[in-house]
Amino acid sequence: MPPDHGHGHTHEVDFDPASAGPDPHAAVSRLGRPFRLGIGGPVGSGKTALTAALCRALGAEVRLAVVTNDIYTTEDADFLRSAGVLDPDRVEAVQTGACPHTAIRDDITANLDAVERLEHRHPGLELVIVESGGDNLTAVFSRGLADDQIFVVDVAGGDKVPRKGGPGVTTADLLVINKVDLAERVGADMAVMLADAHRMRGELPVIAQSLTETPNAPDVSAWVRARLGGPGQDPR
Amino acid sequence: MTGLAVLALADARFPGGGHVHSGGVEEAAARGLLTDVPSLREFLHGRLRGAGAVQAVFAAAAAHAAHRAVPRGHWAVLDAELDARTPSPAQRAASRAQGRGTVRSGTVAWPSAALDDLIAATPRPHHPIVLGVLAATAGAAPREAALTAGYLAISGPSSAGVRLLGLDPMAVNAVVADFAADIAGIADTAASTAGADPADLPAPGSPALDLLAESHDRHHQEEVRLFAS
């Protein structure tokens, strides 16, 4: 029953945490620092495009910043800056010493430094997206660097990619299958690809999307919102 | 457990951010100065005799100081003296970046009052000084700290050579192994001066490396570079 709270009417009590929208301060308060989201995947799978889409979709409601693992002042950081989806001051580029997987998994020092520089420069940040340099199917983020991680593969890479497995496909908190609009042209069977993805991942979620058709990545954005603000979500 | 700490600090697996630095190898390779195993050998030889020797000297001095439990002000002096022996701003930045990374891992693995004092004196200490403090905390002598610094002066750059030029890793590994006597000699010298007044510590220079580091830094603004230094 809706409680009367002393000014002549009642409000509905809503127990659906998602209906009120994300709590803009939840990420900071639960962890004592911004939530760190890793985005990894093979070269060309669309990691940077997804990062830009998330900036577009979430930038107005979540205080966020991005660390790119790329070659300094070139492709990825420049793309994000020039796409106008984020204040250039909110982008830090990390050099990986020719080994993207080392920088996000084995020795995360350079990335932690970049994350902390952003946190220092922008007090009150809620989300830091760490985008990996393009690597292979074995690359995953250290849990010392990323609270959650998204692994991105693309249809153009072949519909056999999910079944090849690897820790990115099997253990990432979210698997994104990108460029589904190209499936027909590259002869990829989406039904097989999705079935394989679910078979490899068990209960872990899979989202198939086309940034050409939905430039703001609504499904992935919703997943990130839930991870940021949803009560009961337990970031490591 | 002296041996283990020194081995761990010298291991490429040590999570101190060393993998993003090539120690001038990338710039030299981009300029065509470094193309094969013999030219890498020459480069590493010069690097060891200049920058490597300075790093060994300061690692030994820092280990010596940590063993003596010096007053806090000593760490600021030691850090400033290494600054003075590193003319290239890019190299100073690279050394402090690796120092900070090593502090990050070191405070977890080998916490100590000396490390706290060093960080209080400078939050981004030079890499060899952190190395010396951590090695000493684990019980290592100044000479062992110097050996570690000398080895690191060439091991990271040799690995960068393998990655950038596709050199035969076994041939490059043999080159590094062949420097054993040189590194030992540098460590002996470093150990002999470890207790000296910081202002009197040796200061061999490597002008070519200084110039390569500055050039590498400039090229970041213009073209592709994979390593931070």
Coordinates of C-alpha atoms in Angstrom, one line a residue:
Chain A
M1 CA 0.0 0.0 0.0
P2 CA 1.4 3.4 -0.9
P3 CA 2.4 5.2 2.3
D4 CA 1.0 8.6 3.3
H5 CA 3.9 10.9 4.0
G6 CA 2.2 13.9 5.5
H7 CA 1.2 16.2 2.7
G8 CA -2.2 15.0 1.8
H9 CA -1.5 12.5 -0.9
T10 CA 0.4 9.4 -1.6
H11 CA 3.1 8.3 -4.0
E12 CA 3.4 4.9 -5.6
V13 CA 6.2 2.9 -4.1
D14 CA 8.1 1.5 -7.1
F15 CA 10.3 -1.6 -6.4
D16 CA 11.6 -1.7 -10.0
P17 CA 15.1 -0.2 -9.7
A18 CA 15.3 0.3 -13.5
S19 CA 12.2 2.4 -13.8
A20 CA 13.8 5.4 -12.0
G21 CA 16.7 5.4 -14.3
P22 CA 20.3 5.0 -13.3
D23 CA 21.6 6.6 -10.1
P24 CA 24.1 9.1 -11.3
H25 CA 26.3 8.6 -8.3
A26 CA 26.1 4.9 -7.8
A27 CA 29.3 3.9 -9.5
V28 CA 31.4 6.2 -7.4
S29 CA 29.7 5.5 -4.1
R30 CA 29.9 1.7 -4.4
L31 CA 33.5 1.5 -5.4
G32 CA 34.9 4.7 -4.0
R33 CA 36.1 5.5 -7.5
P34 CA 34.7 5.5 -11.1
F35 CA 33.4 2.3 -12.5
R36 CA 36.0 0.9 -15.0
L37 CA 34.7 -0.8 -18.2
G38 CA 37.1 -2.6 -20.5
I39 CA 36.3 -3.0 -24.2
G40 CA 38.4 -5.5 -26.0
G41 CA 38.4 -7.6 -29.2
P42 CA 40.2 -8.3 -32.4
V43 CA 41.5 -5.7 -34.8
G44 CA 38.7 -4.1 -36.8
S45 CA 35.8 -5.5 -34.8
G46 CA 34.5 -2.1 -34.0
K47 CA 35.8 -1.4 -30.5
T48 CA 36.3 2.3 -31.1
A49 CA 33.0 2.7 -32.9
L50 CA 31.3 1.1 -29.9
T51 CA 33.2 3.3 -27.5
A52 CA 32.1 6.4 -29.5
A53 CA 28.5 5.1 -29.5
L54 CA 28.6 4.7 -25.8
C55 CA 29.9 8.2 -25.4
R56 CA 27.1 9.5 -27.5
A57 CA 24.4 7.5 -25.7
L58 CA 25.7 8.0 -22.1
G59 CA 27.7 11.2 -22.3
A60 CA 24.8 13.5 -21.3
E61 CA 23.7 11.4 -18.2
V62 CA 27.0 9.9 -17.0
R63 CA 30.2 11.7 -16.2
L64 CA 32.6 9.6 -18.3
A65 CA 36.1 9.5 -19.7
V66 CA 38.0 7.2 -22.1
V67 CA 41.4 5.6 -22.1
T68 CA 42.5 4.3 -25.5
N69 CA 45.3 1.8 -25.9
D70 CA 46.7 2.8 -29.2
I71 CA 49.5 4.6 -30.9
Y72 CA 49.9 8.0 -29.4
T73 CA 47.9 10.8 -30.9
T74 CA 46.7 8.7 -33.8
E75 CA 43.8 6.6 -34.9
D76 CA 41.6 5.8 -31.9
A77 CA 42.1 8.8 -29.6
D78 CA 41.9 11.1 -32.6
F79 CA 38.8 9.4 -33.9
L80 CA 37.1 9.9 -30.5
R81 CA 38.2 13.5 -30.3
S82 CA 37.2 14.3 -33.8
A83 CA 33.9 12.5 -33.6
G84 CA 32.9 15.2 -31.1
V85 CA 31.3 12.7 -28.8
L86 CA 33.6 13.6 -25.9
D87 CA 35.6 16.6 -24.6
P88 CA 39.2 15.9 -25.9
D89 CA 40.4 16.5 -22.4
R90 CA 38.5 13.4 -21.3
V91 CA 40.6 11.1 -23.6
E92 CA 43.9 9.6 -22.5
A93 CA 46.0 7.5 -24.9
V94 CA 48.2 4.7 -23.6
Q95 CA 51.1 3.3 -25.5
T96 CA 51.2 -0.4 -25.4
G97 CA 54.8 -1.1 -26.4
A98 CA 53.7 -3.3 -29.4
C99 CA 51.7 -5.6 -27.1
P100 CA 48.1 -4.6 -26.4
H101 CA 47.4 -7.7 -24.4
T102 CA 50.3 -6.9 -22.0
A103 CA 49.0 -3.5 -21.3
I104 CA 45.5 -4.6 -20.4
R105 CA 46.3 -8.0 -18.8
D106 CA 49.8 -8.8 -17.8
D107 CA 51.2 -5.4 -16.8
I108 CA 48.4 -2.9 -16.4
T109 CA 50.6 -0.2 -14.9
A110 CA 50.4 2.2 -17.8
N111 CA 46.6 1.9 -18.0
L112 CA 46.2 2.4 -14.3
D113 CA 48.3 5.5 -14.5
A114 CA 46.1 6.8 -17.4
V115 CA 42.9 6.0 -15.5
E116 CA 44.2 7.8 -12.4
R117 CA 45.2 10.9 -14.4
L118 CA 41.7 11.2 -15.7
E119 CA 40.2 10.7 -12.2
H120 CA 42.5 13.4 -10.9
R121 CA 41.7 15.8 -13.7
H122 CA 38.0 15.2 -13.6
P123 CA 36.8 14.8 -10.0
G124 CA 33.4 13.1 -9.8
L125 CA 33.9 10.8 -12.8
E126 CA 31.5 7.9 -12.8
L127 CA 32.7 5.8 -15.7
V128 CA 36.0 5.3 -17.3
I129 CA 36.0 3.2 -20.5
V130 CA 39.3 1.5 -21.2
E131 CA 39.5 0.5 -24.8
S132 CA 42.0 -2.1 -25.7
G133 CA 44.2 -2.0 -28.7
G134 CA 43.1 -4.5 -31.3
D135 CA 44.4 -7.9 -30.3
N136 CA 43.4 -11.6 -30.7
L137 CA 40.9 -13.9 -29.1
T138 CA 43.1 -14.7 -26.1
A139 CA 43.2 -11.1 -24.8
V140 CA 41.2 -10.2 -21.8
F141 CA 41.4 -7.4 -19.3
S142 CA 42.9 -8.0 -15.9
R143 CA 40.3 -7.7 -13.1
G144 CA 42.8 -5.3 -11.5
L145 CA 42.1 -2.9 -14.4
A146 CA 38.5 -3.4 -15.4
D147 CA 35.5 -4.0 -13.2
D148 CA 33.5 -5.3 -16.2
Q149 CA 34.5 -6.1 -19.7
I150 CA 32.9 -6.2 -23.1
F151 CA 34.4 -8.4 -25.8
V152 CA 33.6 -7.3 -29.4
V153 CA 33.7 -9.6 -32.4
D154 CA 32.3 -8.8 -35.8
V155 CA 30.3 -10.7 -38.4
A156 CA 32.8 -9.8 -41.1
G157 CA 35.5 -11.8 -39.2
G158 CA 33.5 -14.9 -39.9
D159 CA 30.7 -16.7 -38.2
K160 CA 33.1 -19.3 -36.8
V161 CA 34.7 -16.8 -34.4
P162 CA 32.5 -17.5 -31.3
R163 CA 33.0 -21.2 -31.6
K164 CA 36.8 -20.7 -31.6
G165 CA 36.4 -19.6 -28.0
G166 CA 39.2 -18.1 -26.0
P167 CA 38.8 -16.2 -22.8
G168 CA 37.5 -13.1 -24.4
V169 CA 34.6 -15.0 -26.0
T170 CA 34.0 -17.3 -23.0
T171 CA 34.5 -15.1 -20.0
A172 CA 33.8 -11.4 -20.9
D173 CA 30.8 -10.0 -19.0
L174 CA 29.2 -9.1 -22.3
L175 CA 29.9 -10.4 -25.8
V176 CA 29.0 -8.0 -28.6
I177 CA 28.6 -9.3 -32.2
N178 CA 29.1 -6.3 -34.3
K179 CA 28.2 -5.4 -38.0
V180 CA 25.2 -7.8 -38.3
D181 CA 24.1 -5.7 -41.3
L182 CA 27.1 -7.3 -43.2
A183 CA 26.1 -10.9 -42.5
E184 CA 24.5 -11.5 -45.9
R185 CA 27.4 -10.0 -47.9
V186 CA 30.1 -12.0 -46.1
G187 CA 28.1 -15.2 -46.2
A188 CA 27.8 -15.4 -42.4
D189 CA 25.0 -17.4 -40.8
M190 CA 23.8 -15.3 -37.9
A191 CA 21.8 -18.1 -36.4
V192 CA 24.9 -20.3 -36.2
M193 CA 27.0 -17.4 -34.9
L194 CA 24.5 -16.6 -32.1
A195 CA 23.9 -20.2 -31.2
D196 CA 27.7 -20.8 -30.9
A197 CA 28.1 -17.7 -28.8
H198 CA 25.5 -18.8 -26.3
R199 CA 26.8 -22.3 -26.3
M200 CA 30.3 -21.1 -25.5
R201 CA 29.2 -18.6 -22.9
G202 CA 26.5 -20.4 -20.9
E203 CA 24.4 -17.8 -19.0
L204 CA 26.6 -14.8 -19.9
P205 CA 24.9 -12.2 -22.2
V206 CA 25.3 -11.8 -26.0
I207 CA 24.2 -8.7 -27.9
A208 CA 24.2 -8.6 -31.7
Q209 CA 24.1 -5.1 -33.2
S210 CA 24.8 -2.9 -36.2
L211 CA 26.1 0.5 -35.5
T212 CA 25.1 1.5 -39.0
E213 CA 21.5 0.8 -38.2
T214 CA 21.6 1.9 -34.5
P215 CA 24.5 4.3 -34.1
N216 CA 23.8 4.8 -30.4
A217 CA 24.1 1.1 -29.5
P218 CA 20.9 1.1 -27.4
D219 CA 21.2 -2.5 -26.2
V220 CA 24.8 -2.2 -25.1
S221 CA 24.1 1.3 -23.6
A222 CA 21.3 -0.2 -21.5
W223 CA 23.6 -3.0 -20.3
V224 CA 26.2 -0.5 -19.2
R225 CA 23.5 1.6 -17.4
A226 CA 22.4 -1.5 -15.5
R227 CA 26.0 -2.3 -14.6
L228 CA 26.5 1.3 -13.4
G229 CA 23.4 1.9 -11.4
G230 CA 21.4 -1.3 -10.9
P231 CA 21.2 -2.3 -7.3
G232 CA 22.2 -5.9 -6.8
Q233 CA 24.8 -5.6 -9.4
D234 CA 28.1 -6.5 -7.7
P235 CA 31.1 -5.0 -9.5
R236 CA 34.2 -6.8 -8.6
Chain B
M1 CA 64.8 -14.7 0.0
T2 CA 67.2 -12.1 -1.4
G3 CA 67.6 -14.0 -4.6
L4 CA 63.9 -14.1 -5.4
A5 CA 63.3 -10.4 -5.0
V6 CA 66.2 -9.6 -7.3
L7 CA 65.0 -12.1 -9.9
A8 CA 61.4 -10.8 -9.7
L9 CA 62.5 -7.2 -10.1
A10 CA 64.6 -8.2 -13.2
D11 CA 61.8 -10.3 -14.7
A12 CA 59.9 -9.0 -17.7
R13 CA 56.8 -10.2 -16.0
F14 CA 57.3 -7.6 -13.2
P15 CA 54.3 -5.3 -13.5
G16 CA 56.0 -2.0 -13.4
G17 CA 55.1 -0.7 -16.8
G18 CA 58.6 -1.4 -18.4
H19 CA 57.1 -3.0 -21.5
V20 CA 56.0 0.4 -22.9
H21 CA 59.6 1.6 -23.1
S22 CA 62.2 0.7 -25.7
G23 CA 65.0 2.7 -24.3
G24 CA 65.8 4.4 -27.6
V25 CA 65.6 1.3 -29.7
E26 CA 62.4 2.4 -31.5
E27 CA 63.8 5.7 -32.5
A28 CA 67.1 4.2 -33.6
A29 CA 65.3 1.5 -35.6
A30 CA 63.0 4.1 -37.2
R31 CA 66.1 6.1 -38.3
G32 CA 67.6 3.0 -39.8
L33 CA 70.5 3.0 -37.3
L34 CA 69.5 -0.3 -35.9
T35 CA 68.6 -3.1 -38.4
D36 CA 70.0 -6.4 -37.2
V37 CA 71.5 -8.4 -34.3
P38 CA 75.0 -6.9 -34.7
S39 CA 73.8 -3.4 -34.7
L40 CA 71.5 -4.1 -31.7
R41 CA 74.5 -5.5 -29.9
E42 CA 76.4 -2.3 -30.5
F43 CA 73.5 -0.2 -29.3
L44 CA 73.0 -2.3 -26.1
H45 CA 76.7 -2.1 -25.4
G46 CA 76.7 1.7 -25.6
R47 CA 73.5 1.8 -23.6
L48 CA 74.9 -0.4 -20.8
R49 CA 78.1 1.6 -20.6
G50 CA 76.3 5.0 -20.3
A51 CA 72.8 5.0 -19.1
G52 CA 73.1 1.5 -17.6
A53 CA 76.1 2.4 -15.5
V54 CA 74.4 5.5 -14.1
Q55 CA 71.3 3.4 -13.3
A56 CA 73.5 0.8 -11.6
V57 CA 75.3 3.4 -9.5
F58 CA 72.0 4.9 -8.2
A59 CA 70.4 1.5 -7.6
A60 CA 73.4 0.6 -5.5
A61 CA 73.4 3.9 -3.7
A62 CA 69.7 3.6 -2.9
A63 CA 70.1 0.1 -1.6
H64 CA 73.0 1.3 0.6
A65 CA 70.9 4.1 1.9
A66 CA 67.9 1.9 2.6
H67 CA 70.2 -0.4 4.6
R68 CA 71.5 2.5 6.7
A69 CA 67.9 3.9 7.3
V70 CA 69.0 7.4 6.1
P71 CA 67.0 10.5 7.1
R72 CA 64.1 11.3 4.8
G73 CA 65.9 14.3 3.2
H74 CA 68.5 12.0 1.8
W75 CA 66.0 10.6 -0.7
A76 CA 65.2 13.9 -2.2
V77 CA 69.0 14.6 -2.7
L78 CA 69.6 11.2 -4.3
D79 CA 66.6 11.8 -6.7
A80 CA 67.8 15.2 -7.6
E81 CA 71.4 14.0 -8.3
L82 CA 70.0 11.4 -10.7
D83 CA 68.0 14.1 -12.3
A84 CA 71.2 16.1 -12.8
R85 CA 72.8 13.1 -14.5
T86 CA 69.8 12.7 -17.0
P87 CA 70.0 15.6 -19.3
S88 CA 67.1 14.6 -21.6
P89 CA 63.7 15.6 -20.3
A90 CA 62.1 12.7 -22.2
Q91 CA 64.5 10.2 -20.4
R92 CA 63.7 11.8 -17.1
A93 CA 60.0 11.3 -17.7
A94 CA 60.5 7.7 -18.8
S95 CA 62.6 6.9 -15.7
R96 CA 60.0 8.5 -13.4
A97 CA 57.1 6.7 -15.2
Q98 CA 58.9 3.4 -14.6
G99 CA 59.8 4.4 -11.1
R100 CA 56.1 5.2 -10.3
G101 CA 55.0 1.9 -11.9
T102 CA 57.6 0.0 -9.8
V103 CA 56.4 1.8 -6.7
R104 CA 52.9 0.7 -7.5
S105 CA 53.9 -3.0 -7.5
G106 CA 56.7 -2.6 -4.9
T107 CA 54.4 -1.2 -2.2
V108 CA 52.3 -4.3 -2.5
A109 CA 55.2 -6.8 -2.6
W110 CA 57.9 -5.2 -0.5
P111 CA 56.5 -2.4 1.7
S112 CA 59.1 -0.6 3.9
A113 CA 59.7 2.6 5.8
A114 CA 62.5 3.5 3.3
L115 CA 60.0 3.2 0.4
D116 CA 57.5 5.4 2.3
D117 CA 60.2 8.0 2.9
L118 CA 61.2 7.9 -0.8
I119 CA 57.6 8.4 -1.9
A120 CA 57.2 11.2 0.6
A121 CA 60.3 12.9 -0.9
T122 CA 59.0 12.5 -4.4
P123 CA 55.9 10.7 -5.5
R124 CA 57.4 9.8 -8.9
P125 CA 60.9 8.7 -8.0
H126 CA 63.5 7.6 -10.6
H127 CA 63.4 4.0 -11.4
P128 CA 66.8 2.9 -10.3
I129 CA 66.3 4.4 -6.8
V130 CA 63.0 2.5 -6.4
L131 CA 64.8 -0.6 -7.5
G132 CA 67.5 -0.1 -4.9
V133 CA 65.1 0.4 -2.1
L134 CA 63.0 -2.6 -3.0
A135 CA 66.0 -4.9 -3.4
A136 CA 67.4 -3.7 -0.1
T137 CA 64.1 -4.3 1.6
A138 CA 64.2 -7.9 0.5
G139 CA 67.7 -8.1 2.0
A140 CA 69.8 -7.7 -1.2
A141 CA 73.2 -6.0 -1.1
P142 CA 73.9 -2.9 -3.1
R143 CA 75.8 -4.9 -5.7
E144 CA 72.8 -7.1 -6.4
A145 CA 70.6 -4.0 -6.8
A146 CA 73.1 -2.7 -9.3
L147 CA 73.2 -6.0 -11.2
T148 CA 69.4 -5.8 -11.5
A149 CA 69.6 -2.2 -12.8
G150 CA 72.4 -3.1 -15.3
Y151 CA 70.4 -6.0 -16.6
L152 CA 67.2 -4.0 -17.0
A153 CA 69.1 -1.4 -18.9
I154 CA 69.5 -3.8 -21.8
S155 CA 66.8 -6.5 -21.3
G156 CA 63.8 -4.3 -22.1
P157 CA 65.5 -2.7 -25.1
S158 CA 66.6 -6.1 -26.4
S159 CA 63.0 -7.3 -26.2
A160 CA 61.8 -4.1 -28.0
G161 CA 64.3 -4.9 -30.8
V162 CA 62.8 -8.4 -31.2
R163 CA 59.3 -6.9 -31.4
L164 CA 60.1 -4.0 -33.7
L165 CA 62.5 -5.7 -36.1
G166 CA 61.4 -9.3 -36.0
L167 CA 65.0 -10.3 -34.9
D168 CA 65.7 -13.9 -34.0
P169 CA 64.9 -14.0 -30.2
M170 CA 67.5 -16.7 -29.6
A171 CA 70.2 -14.7 -31.2
V172 CA 69.2 -11.6 -29.2
N173 CA 69.0 -13.6 -26.0
A174 CA 72.5 -14.8 -26.7
V175 CA 73.7 -11.2 -27.1
V176 CA 72.2 -10.3 -23.7
A177 CA 73.9 -13.4 -22.1
D178 CA 77.2 -12.3 -23.6
F179 CA 77.0 -9.0 -21.6
A180 CA 77.4 -10.9 -18.3
A181 CA 80.9 -9.8 -17.6
D182 CA 80.2 -6.2 -18.6
I183 CA 77.2 -6.0 -16.2
A184 CA 79.2 -7.6 -13.4
G185 CA 81.9 -5.0 -13.9
I186 CA 79.4 -2.2 -13.8
A187 CA 77.9 -3.6 -10.7
D188 CA 81.3 -3.9 -9.0
T189 CA 82.0 -0.2 -9.7
A190 CA 78.5 0.8 -8.5
A191 CA 78.9 -1.2 -5.3
S192 CA 82.3 0.5 -4.6
T193 CA 80.7 4.0 -4.8
A194 CA 77.4 3.1 -3.1
G195 CA 78.2 4.8 0.2
A196 CA 79.6 8.0 -1.4
D197 CA 78.0 11.4 -1.0
P198 CA 75.3 11.5 -3.7
A199 CA 77.0 14.6 -5.3
D200 CA 80.1 12.5 -5.8
L201 CA 78.5 9.5 -7.5
P202 CA 79.8 8.7 -11.0
A203 CA 78.1 10.4 -14.0
P204 CA 79.0 8.7 -17.3
G205 CA 76.9 10.2 -20.1
S206 CA 75.2 8.9 -23.2
P207 CA 74.6 11.9 -25.4
A208 CA 73.4 9.8 -28.4
L209 CA 70.7 8.2 -26.2
D210 CA 69.7 11.6 -24.9
L211 CA 69.2 12.9 -28.4
L212 CA 67.4 9.8 -29.5
A213 CA 65.0 10.1 -26.5
E214 CA 64.2 13.7 -27.4
S215 CA 63.8 12.8 -31.1
H216 CA 61.5 9.9 -30.2
D217 CA 59.4 12.3 -28.1
R218 CA 59.1 14.8 -30.9
H219 CA 58.1 12.1 -33.4
H220 CA 55.2 11.2 -31.3
Q221 CA 53.5 14.3 -32.5
E222 CA 54.1 13.5 -36.2
E223 CA 54.0 9.8 -36.8
V224 CA 53.4 6.3 -35.4
R225 CA 55.4 5.2 -32.4
L226 CA 54.6 2.1 -30.4
F227 CA 56.7 2.8 -27.3
A228 CA 56.5 5.6 -24.8
S229 CA 60.3 6.0 -25.0

